[in-house]
PDB file of C-alpha atoms and ligand atoms in Angstrom:
ATOM      1  CA  MET H   1     -46.194  19.762  49.521  1.00  0.00           C
ATOM      2  CA  ALA H   2     -45.782  20.064  45.742  1.00  0.00           C
ATOM      3  CA  ARG H   3     -44.880  23.555  44.523  1.00  0.00           C
ATOM      4  CA  VAL H   4     -43.709  25.342  41.394  1.00  0.00           C
ATOM      5  CA  ALA H   5     -39.926  25.647  41.249  1.00  0.00           C
ATOM      6  CA  ILE H   6     -37.747  27.448  38.750  1.00  0.00           C
ATOM      7  CA  VAL H   7     -34.065  26.743  38.231  1.00  0.00           C
ATOM      8  CA  THR H   8     -32.063  29.292  36.245  1.00  0.00           C
ATOM      9  CA  GLY H   9     -29.434  27.835  33.974  1.00  0.00           C
ATOM     10  CA  GLY H  10     -31.420  24.674  34.559  1.00  0.00           C
ATOM     11  CA  THR H  11     -30.885  22.675  31.393  1.00  0.00           C
ATOM     12  CA  ARG H  12     -27.267  21.582  31.825  1.00  0.00           C
ATOM     13  CA  GLY H  13     -24.726  20.655  34.492  1.00  0.00           C
ATOM     14  CA  ILE H  14     -25.552  21.513  38.095  1.00  0.00           C
ATOM     15  CA  GLY H  15     -28.831  23.203  37.090  1.00  0.00           C
ATOM     16  CA  LYS H  16     -30.149  20.091  35.363  1.00  0.00           C
ATOM     17  CA  ALA H  17     -29.260  17.943  38.374  1.00  0.00           C
ATOM     18  CA  ILE H  18     -31.122  20.435  40.587  1.00  0.00           C
ATOM     19  CA  CYS H  19     -34.198  20.166  38.355  1.00  0.00           C
ATOM     20  CA  GLN H  20     -34.086  16.392  38.760  1.00  0.00           C
ATOM     21  CA  SER H  21     -33.723  16.492  42.523  1.00  0.00           C
ATOM     22  CA  LEU H  22     -36.603  18.980  42.920  1.00  0.00           C
ATOM     23  CA  GLN H  23     -38.736  16.819  40.642  1.00  0.00           C
ATOM     24  CA  ALA H  24     -37.925  13.843  42.852  1.00  0.00           C
ATOM     25  CA  GLN H  25     -39.372  15.862  45.773  1.00  0.00           C
ATOM     26  CA  GLY H  26     -42.646  16.066  43.810  1.00  0.00           C
ATOM     27  CA  HIS H  27     -42.364  19.683  42.679  1.00  0.00           C
ATOM     28  CA  THR H  28     -43.410  21.021  39.275  1.00  0.00           C
ATOM     29  CA  VAL H  29     -40.098  22.179  37.878  1.00  0.00           C
ATOM     30  CA  VAL H  30     -39.400  24.729  35.176  1.00  0.00           C
ATOM     31  CA  ALA H  31     -35.926  25.371  33.776  1.00  0.00           C
ATOM     32  CA  ASN H  32     -34.735  28.722  32.525  1.00  0.00           C
ATOM     33  CA  TYR H  33     -31.825  28.929  30.086  1.00  0.00           C
ATOM     34  CA  ALA H  34     -30.168  31.624  27.991  1.00  0.00           C
ATOM     35  CA  GLY H  35     -28.393  30.176  24.996  1.00  0.00           C
ATOM     36  CA  ASN H  36     -28.081  26.501  24.180  1.00  0.00           C
ATOM     37  CA  ASP H  37     -31.388  25.536  22.484  1.00  0.00           C
ATOM     38  CA  ASP H  38     -30.290  21.972  21.706  1.00  0.00           C
ATOM     39  CA  ALA H  39     -29.355  21.222  25.314  1.00  0.00           C
ATOM     40  CA  ALA H  40     -32.599  22.821  26.482  1.00  0.00           C
ATOM     41  CA  ARG H  41     -34.734  20.733  24.160  1.00  0.00           C
ATOM     42  CA  LYS H  42     -32.890  17.574  25.176  1.00  0.00           C
ATOM     43  CA  CYS H  43     -33.242  18.320  28.875  1.00  0.00           C
ATOM     44  CA  ALA H  44     -36.915  19.275  28.573  1.00  0.00           C
ATOM     45  CA  ASP H  45     -37.689  16.034  26.700  1.00  0.00           C
ATOM     46  CA  GLU H  46     -35.652  13.883  29.050  1.00  0.00           C
ATOM     47  CA  LEU H  47     -37.143  15.302  32.257  1.00  0.00           C
ATOM     48  CA  GLY H  48     -40.590  16.133  30.875  1.00  0.00           C
ATOM     49  CA  ILE H  49     -40.363  19.763  31.980  1.00  0.00           C
ATOM     50  CA  GLU H  50     -40.829  23.137  30.300  1.00  0.00           C
ATOM     51  CA  ALA H  51     -37.746  25.198  29.455  1.00  0.00           C
ATOM     52  CA  TYR H  52     -38.117  28.993  29.162  1.00  0.00           C
ATOM     53  CA  LYS H  53     -35.484  31.040  27.371  1.00  0.00           C
ATOM     54  CA  TRP H  54     -34.339  34.423  28.617  1.00  0.00           C
ATOM     55  CA  ASP H  55     -31.204  36.113  29.929  1.00  0.00           C
ATOM     56  CA  VAL H  56     -31.477  36.464  33.721  1.00  0.00           C
ATOM     57  CA  GLY H  57     -29.060  39.391  33.519  1.00  0.00           C
ATOM     58  CA  ASP H  58     -31.761  41.327  31.650  1.00  0.00           C
ATOM     59  CA  HIS H  59     -34.149  42.871  34.168  1.00  0.00           C
ATOM     60  CA  GLU H  60     -37.151  43.359  31.875  1.00  0.00           C
ATOM     61  CA  ALA H  61     -36.771  39.925  30.278  1.00  0.00           C
ATOM     62  CA  THR H  62     -36.670  38.331  33.731  1.00  0.00           C
ATOM     63  CA  MET H  63     -39.773  40.157  34.947  1.00  0.00           C
ATOM     64  CA  GLU H  64     -41.622  39.120  31.782  1.00  0.00           C
ATOM     65  CA  GLY H  65     -40.282  35.554  31.821  1.00  0.00           C
ATOM     66  CA  CYS H  66     -41.301  34.935  35.440  1.00  0.00           C
ATOM     67  CA  ALA H  67     -44.757  36.451  34.836  1.00  0.00           C
ATOM     68  CA  LYS H  68     -45.176  34.067  31.890  1.00  0.00           C
ATOM     69  CA  VAL H  69     -44.141  31.058  33.991  1.00  0.00           C
ATOM     70  CA  ALA H  70     -46.538  32.112  36.772  1.00  0.00           C
ATOM     71  CA  SER H  71     -49.467  32.439  34.361  1.00  0.00           C
ATOM     72  CA  GLU H  72     -48.710  29.230  32.451  1.00  0.00           C
ATOM     73  CA  VAL H  73     -47.523  26.959  35.264  1.00  0.00           C
ATOM     74  CA  GLY H  74     -48.488  28.618  38.550  1.00  0.00           C
ATOM     75  CA  PRO H  75     -47.144  30.961  41.235  1.00  0.00           C
ATOM     76  CA  ILE H  76     -43.428  30.430  41.748  1.00  0.00           C
ATOM     77  CA  ASP H  77     -42.622  29.366  45.316  1.00  0.00           C
ATOM     78  CA  ILE H  78     -39.085  28.061  44.829  1.00  0.00           C
ATOM     79  CA  VAL H  79     -36.301  29.888  42.991  1.00  0.00           C
ATOM     80  CA  VAL H  80     -32.854  28.435  42.470  1.00  0.00           C
ATOM     81  CA  ASN H  81     -30.454  31.038  41.134  1.00  0.00           C
ATOM     82  CA  ASN H  82     -27.952  28.787  39.443  1.00  0.00           C
ATOM     83  CA  ALA H  83     -27.243  30.594  36.145  1.00  0.00           C
ATOM     84  CA  GLY H  84     -23.610  31.595  35.937  1.00  0.00           C
ATOM     85  CA  ILE H  85     -20.855  32.316  33.455  1.00  0.00           C
ATOM     86  CA  THR H  86     -17.091  32.663  33.613  1.00  0.00           C
ATOM     87  CA  ARG H  87     -14.815  35.077  31.761  1.00  0.00           C
ATOM     88  CA  ASP H  88     -11.551  34.124  33.443  1.00  0.00           C
ATOM     89  CA  GLY H  89      -8.370  36.122  33.023  1.00  0.00           C
ATOM     90  CA  THR H  90      -5.939  38.027  35.163  1.00  0.00           C
ATOM     91  CA  LEU H  91      -6.972  41.616  35.900  1.00  0.00           C
ATOM     92  CA  HIS H  92      -4.453  43.155  33.564  1.00  0.00           C
ATOM     93  CA  LYS H  93      -5.948  41.170  30.672  1.00  0.00           C
ATOM     94  CA  MET H  94      -9.608  41.422  31.714  1.00  0.00           C
ATOM     95  CA  SER H  95     -11.813  43.781  29.710  1.00  0.00           C
ATOM     96  CA  PHE H  96     -14.649  45.815  31.177  1.00  0.00           C
ATOM     97  CA  ASP H  97     -17.068  43.564  29.277  1.00  0.00           C
ATOM     98  CA  ASP H  98     -15.545  40.473  30.929  1.00  0.00           C
ATOM     99  CA  TRP H  99     -16.145  42.125  34.297  1.00  0.00           C
ATOM    100  CA  ASN H 100     -19.585  43.452  33.486  1.00  0.00           C
ATOM    101  CA  ASP H 101     -21.006  40.321  31.834  1.00  0.00           C
ATOM    102  CA  VAL H 102     -20.147  38.221  34.875  1.00  0.00           C
ATOM    103  CA  MET H 103     -21.541  40.761  37.364  1.00  0.00           C
ATOM    104  CA  ARG H 104     -24.668  41.263  35.276  1.00  0.00           C
ATOM    105  CA  VAL H 105     -25.513  37.569  34.890  1.00  0.00           C
ATOM    106  CA  ASN H 106     -24.164  35.969  38.082  1.00  0.00           C
ATOM    107  CA  LEU H 107     -25.108  38.663  40.600  1.00  0.00           C
ATOM    108  CA  GLY H 108     -27.629  40.766  38.670  1.00  0.00           C
ATOM    109  CA  GLY H 109     -29.497  37.562  37.815  1.00  0.00           C
ATOM    110  CA  CYS H 110     -30.139  36.912  41.533  1.00  0.00           C
ATOM    111  CA  PHE H 111     -31.518  40.423  42.006  1.00  0.00           C
ATOM    112  CA  ASN H 112     -33.719  40.201  38.929  1.00  0.00           C
ATOM    113  CA  MET H 113     -35.174  36.810  39.865  1.00  0.00           C
ATOM    114  CA  ALA H 114     -35.807  37.938  43.437  1.00  0.00           C
ATOM    115  CA  LYS H 115     -37.517  41.146  42.220  1.00  0.00           C
ATOM    116  CA  ALA H 116     -39.806  39.015  40.074  1.00  0.00           C
ATOM    117  CA  CYS H 117     -40.601  36.258  42.612  1.00  0.00           C
ATOM    118  CA  PHE H 118     -40.018  37.468  46.183  1.00  0.00           C
ATOM    119  CA  PRO H 119     -43.115  39.737  46.399  1.00  0.00           C
ATOM    120  CA  GLY H 120     -45.435  36.806  45.602  1.00  0.00           C
ATOM    121  CA  MET H 121     -43.690  34.550  48.124  1.00  0.00           C
ATOM    122  CA  ARG H 122     -44.070  37.276  50.736  1.00  0.00           C
ATOM    123  CA  GLU H 123     -47.796  37.594  50.006  1.00  0.00           C
ATOM    124  CA  ARG H 124     -48.342  33.821  50.079  1.00  0.00           C
ATOM    125  CA  GLN H 125     -46.233  33.568  53.267  1.00  0.00           C
ATOM    126  CA  TRP H 126     -43.970  30.814  51.974  1.00  0.00           C
ATOM    127  CA  GLY H 127     -40.949  30.710  49.729  1.00  0.00           C
ATOM    128  CA  ARG H 128     -37.530  29.238  49.152  1.00  0.00           C
ATOM    129  CA  ILE H 129     -34.673  30.972  47.387  1.00  0.00           C
ATOM    130  CA  VAL H 130     -31.380  29.152  46.956  1.00  0.00           C
ATOM    131  CA  ASN H 131     -28.492  31.035  45.387  1.00  0.00           C
ATOM    132  CA  ILE H 132     -25.562  29.120  43.963  1.00  0.00           C
ATOM    133  CA  GLY H 133     -22.415  30.873  45.109  1.00  0.00           C
ATOM    134  CA  SER H 134     -18.933  29.388  44.872  1.00  0.00           C
ATOM    135  CA  ILE H 135     -15.857  28.407  46.809  1.00  0.00           C
ATOM    136  CA  ASN H 136     -14.182  31.091  44.713  1.00  0.00           C
ATOM    137  CA  GLY H 137     -16.526  33.724  46.174  1.00  0.00           C
ATOM    138  CA  GLN H 138     -15.403  32.615  49.632  1.00  0.00           C
ATOM    139  CA  ALA H 139     -11.685  32.159  49.027  1.00  0.00           C
ATOM    140  CA  GLY H 140     -10.928  34.137  45.850  1.00  0.00           C
ATOM    141  CA  GLN H 141      -9.260  32.600  42.824  1.00  0.00           C
ATOM    142  CA  TYR H 142      -6.363  33.713  40.666  1.00  0.00           C
ATOM    143  CA  GLY H 143      -7.755  34.915  37.319  1.00  0.00           C
ATOM    144  CA  GLN H 144     -11.308  35.469  38.566  1.00  0.00           C
ATOM    145  CA  VAL H 145     -11.715  38.950  40.073  1.00  0.00           C
ATOM    146  CA  ASN H 146     -15.048  39.237  38.230  1.00  0.00           C
ATOM    147  CA  TYR H 147     -16.411  35.814  39.184  1.00  0.00           C
ATOM    148  CA  ALA H 148     -15.106  35.911  42.767  1.00  0.00           C
ATOM    149  CA  ALA H 149     -16.629  39.381  43.282  1.00  0.00           C
ATOM    150  CA  ALA H 150     -19.996  38.326  41.858  1.00  0.00           C
ATOM    151  CA  LYS H 151     -20.108  35.091  43.850  1.00  0.00           C
ATOM    152  CA  SER H 152     -18.983  36.858  47.005  1.00  0.00           C
ATOM    153  CA  GLY H 153     -21.771  39.370  46.338  1.00  0.00           C
ATOM    154  CA  ILE H 154     -24.231  36.487  46.180  1.00  0.00           C
ATOM    155  CA  HIS H 155     -23.287  35.477  49.700  1.00  0.00           C
ATOM    156  CA  GLY H 156     -23.966  39.026  50.985  1.00  0.00           C
ATOM    157  CA  PHE H 157     -27.191  39.265  48.965  1.00  0.00           C
ATOM    158  CA  THR H 158     -28.345  35.976  50.527  1.00  0.00           C
ATOM    159  CA  LYS H 159     -27.779  37.133  54.096  1.00  0.00           C
ATOM    160  CA  ALA H 160     -29.514  40.490  53.503  1.00  0.00           C
ATOM    161  CA  LEU H 161     -32.584  39.054  51.759  1.00  0.00           C
ATOM    162  CA  ALA H 162     -32.827  36.272  54.370  1.00  0.00           C
ATOM    163  CA  GLN H 163     -33.438  38.955  56.986  1.00  0.00           C
ATOM    164  CA  GLU H 164     -36.214  40.492  54.871  1.00  0.00           C
ATOM    165  CA  GLY H 165     -37.912  37.162  54.162  1.00  0.00           C
ATOM    166  CA  ALA H 166     -37.712  35.490  57.572  1.00  0.00           C
ATOM    167  CA  ARG H 167     -40.992  36.697  59.038  1.00  0.00           C
ATOM    168  CA  TYR H 168     -42.873  35.652  55.892  1.00  0.00           C
ATOM    169  CA  ASN H 169     -41.534  32.060  55.924  1.00  0.00           C
ATOM    170  CA  VAL H 170     -39.374  32.880  52.932  1.00  0.00           C
ATOM    171  CA  THR H 171     -35.935  31.393  53.472  1.00  0.00           C
ATOM    172  CA  VAL H 172     -32.923  32.509  51.483  1.00  0.00           C
ATOM    173  CA  ASN H 173     -29.787  30.385  51.508  1.00  0.00           C
ATOM    174  CA  ALA H 174     -26.676  29.841  49.448  1.00  0.00           C
ATOM    175  CA  ILE H 175     -24.684  26.835  48.421  1.00  0.00           C
ATOM    176  CA  ALA H 176     -21.007  27.311  47.736  1.00  0.00           C
ATOM    177  CA  PRO H 177     -19.910  24.506  45.432  1.00  0.00           C
ATOM    178  CA  GLY H 178     -16.286  23.641  45.037  1.00  0.00           C
ATOM    179  CA  TYR H 179     -14.943  22.300  41.736  1.00  0.00           C
ATOM    180  CA  ILE H 180     -17.696  20.164  40.207  1.00  0.00           C
ATOM    181  CA  ASP H 181     -17.409  17.959  37.139  1.00  0.00           C
ATOM    182  CA  THR H 182     -19.223  20.254  34.653  1.00  0.00           C
ATOM    183  CA  ASP H 183     -18.521  21.974  31.327  1.00  0.00           C
ATOM    184  CA  MET H 184     -17.509  25.135  33.219  1.00  0.00           C
ATOM    185  CA  VAL H 185     -14.747  23.351  35.128  1.00  0.00           C
ATOM    186  CA  ALA H 186     -13.747  21.347  32.039  1.00  0.00           C
ATOM    187  CA  ALA H 187     -12.886  24.704  30.424  1.00  0.00           C
ATOM    188  CA  VAL H 188     -10.085  25.268  32.970  1.00  0.00           C
ATOM    189  CA  PRO H 189      -6.751  24.345  31.353  1.00  0.00           C
ATOM    190  CA  ASP H 190      -5.737  20.760  32.268  1.00  0.00           C
ATOM    191  CA  ASN H 191      -2.463  21.745  33.906  1.00  0.00           C
ATOM    192  CA  VAL H 192      -4.247  24.316  36.107  1.00  0.00           C
ATOM    193  CA  LEU H 193      -7.076  21.934  36.996  1.00  0.00           C
ATOM    194  CA  GLU H 194      -4.645  19.174  38.005  1.00  0.00           C
ATOM    195  CA  LYS H 195      -3.107  21.501  40.596  1.00  0.00           C
ATOM    196  CA  ILE H 196      -6.549  22.473  41.890  1.00  0.00           C
ATOM    197  CA  VAL H 197      -7.722  18.856  42.234  1.00  0.00           C
ATOM    198  CA  ALA H 198      -4.506  18.018  44.085  1.00  0.00           C
ATOM    199  CA  LYS H 199      -5.649  20.444  46.785  1.00  0.00           C
ATOM    200  CA  ILE H 200      -9.085  18.838  47.282  1.00  0.00           C
ATOM    201  CA  PRO H 201      -8.842  16.606  50.391  1.00  0.00           C
ATOM    202  CA  VAL H 202     -11.533  14.231  49.083  1.00  0.00           C
ATOM    203  CA  GLY H 203      -9.278  13.782  46.047  1.00  0.00           C
ATOM    204  CA  ARG H 204     -11.745  14.307  43.201  1.00  0.00           C
ATOM    205  CA  LEU H 205     -14.098  16.759  41.552  1.00  0.00           C
ATOM    206  CA  GLY H 206     -17.607  16.928  42.950  1.00  0.00           C
ATOM    207  CA  LYS H 207     -20.671  15.653  41.121  1.00  0.00           C
ATOM    208  CA  ALA H 208     -23.596  17.873  40.103  1.00  0.00           C
ATOM    209  CA  GLU H 209     -25.936  15.566  42.063  1.00  0.00           C
ATOM    210  CA  GLU H 210     -23.979  16.312  45.236  1.00  0.00           C
ATOM    211  CA  ILE H 211     -24.929  19.980  44.923  1.00  0.00           C
ATOM    212  CA  ALA H 212     -28.495  19.149  43.918  1.00  0.00           C
ATOM    213  CA  ARG H 213     -29.107  17.150  47.090  1.00  0.00           C
ATOM    214  CA  GLY H 214     -28.186  20.172  49.190  1.00  0.00           C
ATOM    215  CA  VAL H 215     -30.562  22.367  47.186  1.00  0.00           C
ATOM    216  CA  ALA H 216     -33.416  19.876  47.652  1.00  0.00           C
ATOM    217  CA  PHE H 217     -32.891  19.959  51.416  1.00  0.00           C
ATOM    218  CA  LEU H 218     -32.852  23.778  51.563  1.00  0.00           C
ATOM    219  CA  CYS H 219     -36.079  23.900  49.505  1.00  0.00           C
ATOM    220  CA  SER H 220     -37.937  21.442  51.719  1.00  0.00           C
ATOM    221  CA  ASP H 221     -40.574  22.310  54.324  1.00  0.00           C
ATOM    222  CA  GLU H 222     -38.291  20.733  56.933  1.00  0.00           C
ATOM    223  CA  ALA H 223     -35.615  23.386  56.306  1.00  0.00           C
ATOM    224  CA  GLY H 224     -37.828  26.259  57.519  1.00  0.00           C
ATOM    225  CA  PHE H 225     -35.408  27.196  60.326  1.00  0.00           C
ATOM    226  CA  VAL H 226     -32.419  27.361  57.967  1.00  0.00           C
ATOM    227  CA  THR H 227     -32.033  30.824  56.501  1.00  0.00           C
ATOM    228  CA  GLY H 228     -29.160  33.129  55.656  1.00  0.00           C
ATOM    229  CA  SER H 229     -26.810  30.167  55.658  1.00  0.00           C
ATOM    230  CA  THR H 230     -24.162  29.047  53.234  1.00  0.00           C
ATOM    231  CA  MET H 231     -23.713  25.327  52.715  1.00  0.00           C
ATOM    232  CA  SER H 232     -20.197  24.597  51.455  1.00  0.00           C
ATOM    233  CA  ILE H 233     -20.001  21.467  49.298  1.00  0.00           C
ATOM    234  CA  ASN H 234     -16.410  21.334  48.169  1.00  0.00           C
ATOM    235  CA  GLY H 235     -14.715  18.084  49.220  1.00  0.00           C
ATOM    236  CA  GLY H 236     -12.974  19.911  52.055  1.00  0.00           C
ATOM    237  CA  GLN H 237     -11.068  22.270  49.756  1.00  0.00           C
ATOM    238  CA  HIS H 238     -12.048  25.333  51.775  1.00  0.00           C
ATOM    239  CA  MET H 239     -13.436  25.160  55.306  1.00  0.00           C
ATOM    240  CA  TYR H 240     -15.272  28.363  55.935  1.00  0.00           C
TER     241      TYR H 240
HETATM  242  N1  CAA Q   1      -1.197  31.841  42.115  1.00  0.00           N
HETATM  243  C1  CAA Q   1      -0.073  32.538  41.760  1.00  0.00           C
HETATM  244  N2  CAA Q   1       0.387  32.594  40.513  1.00  0.00           N
HETATM  245  C2  CAA Q   1      -0.272  31.920  39.579  1.00  0.00           C
HETATM  246  C3  CAA Q   1      -1.433  31.163  39.872  1.00  0.00           C
HETATM  247  C4  CAA Q   1      -1.872  31.132  41.203  1.00  0.00           C
HETATM  248  N3  CAA Q   1      -2.957  30.426  41.586  1.00  0.00           N
HETATM  249  N4  CAA Q   1      -1.887  30.594  38.742  1.00  0.00           N
HETATM  250  C5  CAA Q   1      -1.030  30.989  37.764  1.00  0.00           C
HETATM  251  N5  CAA Q   1      -0.063  31.776  38.283  1.00  0.00           N
HETATM  252  C6  CAA Q   1       1.039  32.382  37.575  1.00  0.00           C
HETATM  253  C7  CAA Q   1       1.650  31.385  36.625  1.00  0.00           C
HETATM  254  O1  CAA Q   1       2.597  30.600  37.307  1.00  0.00           O
HETATM  255  C8  CAA Q   1       2.294  32.297  35.585  1.00  0.00           C
HETATM  256  O2  CAA Q   1       3.473  32.828  36.105  1.00  0.00           O
HETATM  257  P1  CAA Q   1       4.814  32.757  35.219  1.00  0.00           P
HETATM  258  O3  CAA Q   1       4.472  33.465  33.941  1.00  0.00           O
HETATM  259  O4  CAA Q   1       5.827  33.460  36.067  1.00  0.00           O
HETATM  260  O5  CAA Q   1       5.065  31.305  35.040  1.00  0.00           O
HETATM  261  C9  CAA Q   1       1.323  33.475  35.512  1.00  0.00           C
HETATM  262  O6  CAA Q   1       0.544  33.419  36.731  1.00  0.00           O
HETATM  263  C10 CAA Q   1       0.380  33.380  34.335  1.00  0.00           C
HETATM  264  O7  CAA Q   1      -0.383  32.185  34.487  1.00  0.00           O
HETATM  265  P2  CAA Q   1      -1.127  31.532  33.290  1.00  0.00           P
HETATM  266  O8  CAA Q   1      -0.153  31.020  32.302  1.00  0.00           O
HETATM  267  O9  CAA Q   1      -2.133  30.548  33.816  1.00  0.00           O
HETATM  268  O10 CAA Q   1      -1.860  32.826  32.664  1.00  0.00           O
HETATM  269  P3  CAA Q   1      -2.886  32.881  31.550  1.00  0.00           P
HETATM  270  O11 CAA Q   1      -3.121  34.329  31.279  1.00  0.00           O
HETATM  271  O12 CAA Q   1      -2.577  31.992  30.422  1.00  0.00           O
HETATM  272  O13 CAA Q   1      -4.196  32.258  32.239  1.00  0.00           O
HETATM  273  C11 CAA Q   1      -5.964  32.086  33.743  1.00  0.00           C
HETATM  274  C12 CAA Q   1      -4.711  32.841  33.376  1.00  0.00           C
HETATM  275  C13 CAA Q   1      -6.995  32.193  32.617  1.00  0.00           C
HETATM  276  C14 CAA Q   1      -6.522  32.727  34.971  1.00  0.00           C
HETATM  277  C15 CAA Q   1      -5.648  30.592  33.975  1.00  0.00           C
HETATM  278  O14 CAA Q   1      -4.637  30.498  34.966  1.00  0.00           O
HETATM  279  C16 CAA Q   1      -6.858  29.841  34.500  1.00  0.00           C
HETATM  280  O15 CAA Q   1      -7.737  29.452  33.748  1.00  0.00           O
HETATM  281  N6  CAA Q   1      -6.944  29.601  35.818  1.00  0.00           N
HETATM  282  C17 CAA Q   1      -8.066  28.877  36.421  1.00  0.00           C
HETATM  283  C18 CAA Q   1      -9.094  29.812  36.919  1.00  0.00           C
HETATM  284  C19 CAA Q   1     -10.162  29.001  37.601  1.00  0.00           C
HETATM  285  O16 CAA Q   1      -9.921  28.249  38.545  1.00  0.00           O
HETATM  286  N7  CAA Q   1     -11.384  29.141  37.154  1.00  0.00           N
HETATM  287  C20 CAA Q   1     -12.460  28.404  37.722  1.00  0.00           C
HETATM  288  C21 CAA Q   1     -13.470  28.140  36.670  1.00  0.00           C
HETATM  289  S1  CAA Q   1     -14.703  26.992  37.237  1.00  0.00           S
HETATM  290  C22 CAA Q   1     -15.587  27.893  38.293  1.00  0.00           C
HETATM  291  O17 CAA Q   1     -15.437  29.066  38.456  1.00  0.00           O
HETATM  292  C23 CAA Q   1     -16.666  27.145  39.039  1.00  0.00           C
HETATM  293  C24 CAA Q   1     -16.554  27.354  40.485  1.00  0.00           C
HETATM  294  O18 CAA Q   1     -17.389  28.074  41.041  1.00  0.00           O
HETATM  295  C25 CAA Q   1     -15.519  26.664  41.249  1.00  0.00           C
END
């Protein structure tokens, strides 16, 4: 059945691939983004979707943004919390802002989107929330206490909200991507990335589409018995 889906951070990288895979399932897809207007315009034109700009780390902006989407496009039945940032650095060099920005956007964004959309899903007795976690939330990563804590928090958030949604046919799942060929991973210094890739049994970075396919499955009607789970898609780098 066709539904309205929103993908945060949906105009580039993994988010854009998720938009495409949900579109391929017949859904009406809306992308949220925070900063890059050019990329958003390009993505919206290419996919023929609407892109809405707000910062998911901002509670009020998220409540308003989702209300606008619901009134202009329709009630939101599928939420993919994909928006994420990095501010890598070892703890002794990390500022409070580096910590706080990552917690606010990566973890706070999931709370804000759920606050805006979960009540409607509960009332309509159907919903799908997929939160994009990370291998680094499962295993930790040198230089990422902020990101690893936020992503690890996403996995706990997922399991708690899954319990609240289950009896309303609202499933809540996470995907934990490994290192995927995106701008975010390209920002890792080459010498560091080489060592990371050497530890991936499949022997390469993942592709955004490989994450998107997992999201499409979790958002389908057929996945109604899958909730509170974490799907690891990481080329075997971490078996959890
Ligand atoms: N374990 C132990 N020691 C390590 C280490 C590791 N994994 N990595 C580096 N070190 C050591 C280095 O050997 C070095 O020691 P010496 O000075 O004795 O040689 C020391 O730590 C400092 O290392 P750097 O020179 O790398 O320090 P830096 O301050 O210049 O940079 C850093 C630190 C920014 C964290 C850099 O190492 C880095 O970018 N690391 C990659 C972090 C990463 O993987 N980010 C993922 C981004 S993508 C993403 O997050 C998506 C996703 O979900 C997977």
